[in-house]
mmCIF file of C-alpha atoms in Angstrom:
data_model
loop_
_atom_site.group_PDB
_atom_site.id
_atom_site.type_symbol
_atom_site.label_atom_id
_atom_site.label_comp_id
_atom_site.label_asym_id
_atom_site.label_seq_id
_atom_site.Cartn_x
_atom_site.Cartn_y
_atom_site.Cartn_z
ATOM 1 C CA MET X 1 103.193 113.995 96.077
ATOM 2 C CA SER X 2 104.557 117.400 94.665
ATOM 3 C CA ALA X 3 106.349 119.272 96.432
ATOM 4 C CA ASP X 4 103.712 122.030 97.022
ATOM 5 C CA GLY X 5 100.862 119.577 98.032
ATOM 6 C CA ARG X 6 98.449 120.016 94.896
ATOM 7 C CA VAL X 7 99.062 117.248 92.812
ATOM 8 C CA LEU X 8 99.117 113.139 93.402
ATOM 9 C CA GLU X 9 100.704 111.149 90.939
ATOM 10 C CA ALA X 10 101.116 106.877 90.285
ATOM 11 C CA ALA X 11 103.230 105.845 88.309
ATOM 12 C CA VAL X 12 103.979 102.268 87.936
ATOM 13 C CA THR X 13 105.489 99.804 84.675
ATOM 14 C CA VAL X 14 104.812 97.234 83.215
ATOM 15 C CA ASP X 15 107.941 94.456 82.251
ATOM 16 C CA ASP X 16 106.541 91.429 80.686
ATOM 17 C CA PRO X 17 108.285 90.522 77.688
ATOM 18 C CA ASP X 18 105.818 87.624 77.103
ATOM 19 C CA THR X 19 103.719 89.880 76.390
ATOM 20 C CA PHE X 20 104.693 93.573 75.280
ATOM 21 C CA ASN X 21 108.077 94.110 73.200
ATOM 22 C CA GLU X 22 109.148 97.202 75.055
ATOM 23 C CA PRO X 23 108.287 98.413 79.268
ATOM 24 C CA LEU X 24 104.831 100.016 79.353
ATOM 25 C CA HIS X 25 105.120 103.066 81.418
ATOM 26 C CA MET X 26 101.380 104.830 82.673
ATOM 27 C CA VAL X 27 100.738 108.009 85.085
ATOM 28 C CA LYS X 28 98.481 109.367 86.696
ATOM 29 C CA ARG X 29 97.474 112.459 88.687
ATOM 30 C CA TRP X 30 94.768 114.139 90.501
ATOM 31 C CA ARG X 31 94.876 118.180 91.369
ATOM 32 C CA LYS X 32 94.011 118.820 95.012
ATOM 33 C CA VAL X 33 91.052 121.710 94.101
ATOM 34 C CA ASP X 34 89.767 124.165 96.852
ATOM 35 C CA ASN X 35 85.584 123.306 96.800
ATOM 36 C CA PRO X 36 84.291 122.315 99.684
ATOM 37 C CA MET X 37 83.054 118.309 100.118
ATOM 38 C CA ARG X 38 79.750 118.529 100.462
ATOM 39 C CA GLU X 39 77.177 116.208 102.349
ATOM 40 C CA THR X 40 75.294 113.849 100.274
ATOM 41 C CA VAL X 41 73.177 110.625 99.976
ATOM 42 C CA CYS X 42 75.441 107.785 98.673
ATOM 43 C CA ALA X 43 73.054 104.768 99.616
ATOM 44 C CA GLU X 44 70.600 103.857 96.999
ATOM 45 C CA ASN X 45 67.127 103.186 96.551
ATOM 46 C CA ASN X 46 66.534 105.447 99.979
ATOM 47 C CA GLY X 47 64.004 108.055 98.657
ATOM 48 C CA ASP X 48 61.363 109.522 100.300
ATOM 49 C CA ARG X 49 58.146 107.775 98.282
ATOM 50 C CA PHE X 50 55.834 108.851 99.731
ATOM 51 C CA SER X 51 57.065 111.502 101.886
ATOM 52 C CA LYS X 52 56.853 110.272 105.210
ATOM 53 C CA ASN X 53 60.121 110.895 105.943
ATOM 54 C CA LEU X 54 60.530 107.022 107.917
ATOM 55 C CA PHE X 55 64.530 107.097 107.216
ATOM 56 C CA PRO X 56 65.599 110.430 107.342
ATOM 57 C CA ILE X 57 68.991 111.469 106.653
ATOM 58 C CA PRO X 58 71.329 111.343 109.432
ATOM 59 C CA GLN X 59 72.990 115.142 110.505
ATOM 60 C CA ALA X 60 75.931 115.229 113.015
ATOM 61 C CA ASP X 61 75.950 118.219 115.145
ATOM 62 C CA GLU X 62 79.788 118.407 114.367
ATOM 63 C CA PRO X 63 82.533 116.966 111.999
ATOM 64 C CA ASP X 64 84.438 113.371 113.633
ATOM 65 C CA PHE X 65 86.988 115.314 112.684
#
């Protein structure tokens, strides 16, 4: 984590002399964005095909955290 808390960085080194001539260094960075997280449905095949509202999307009255 960066000092300002805006970037998460993962660094990996693979040292396998049988496969690579020299160590392999990889870095992945994730930036924090200020967009609000929106509640979305992530289950598959959950469409209300016939508009019967048989399986309504659950709504929380207040957040869990």
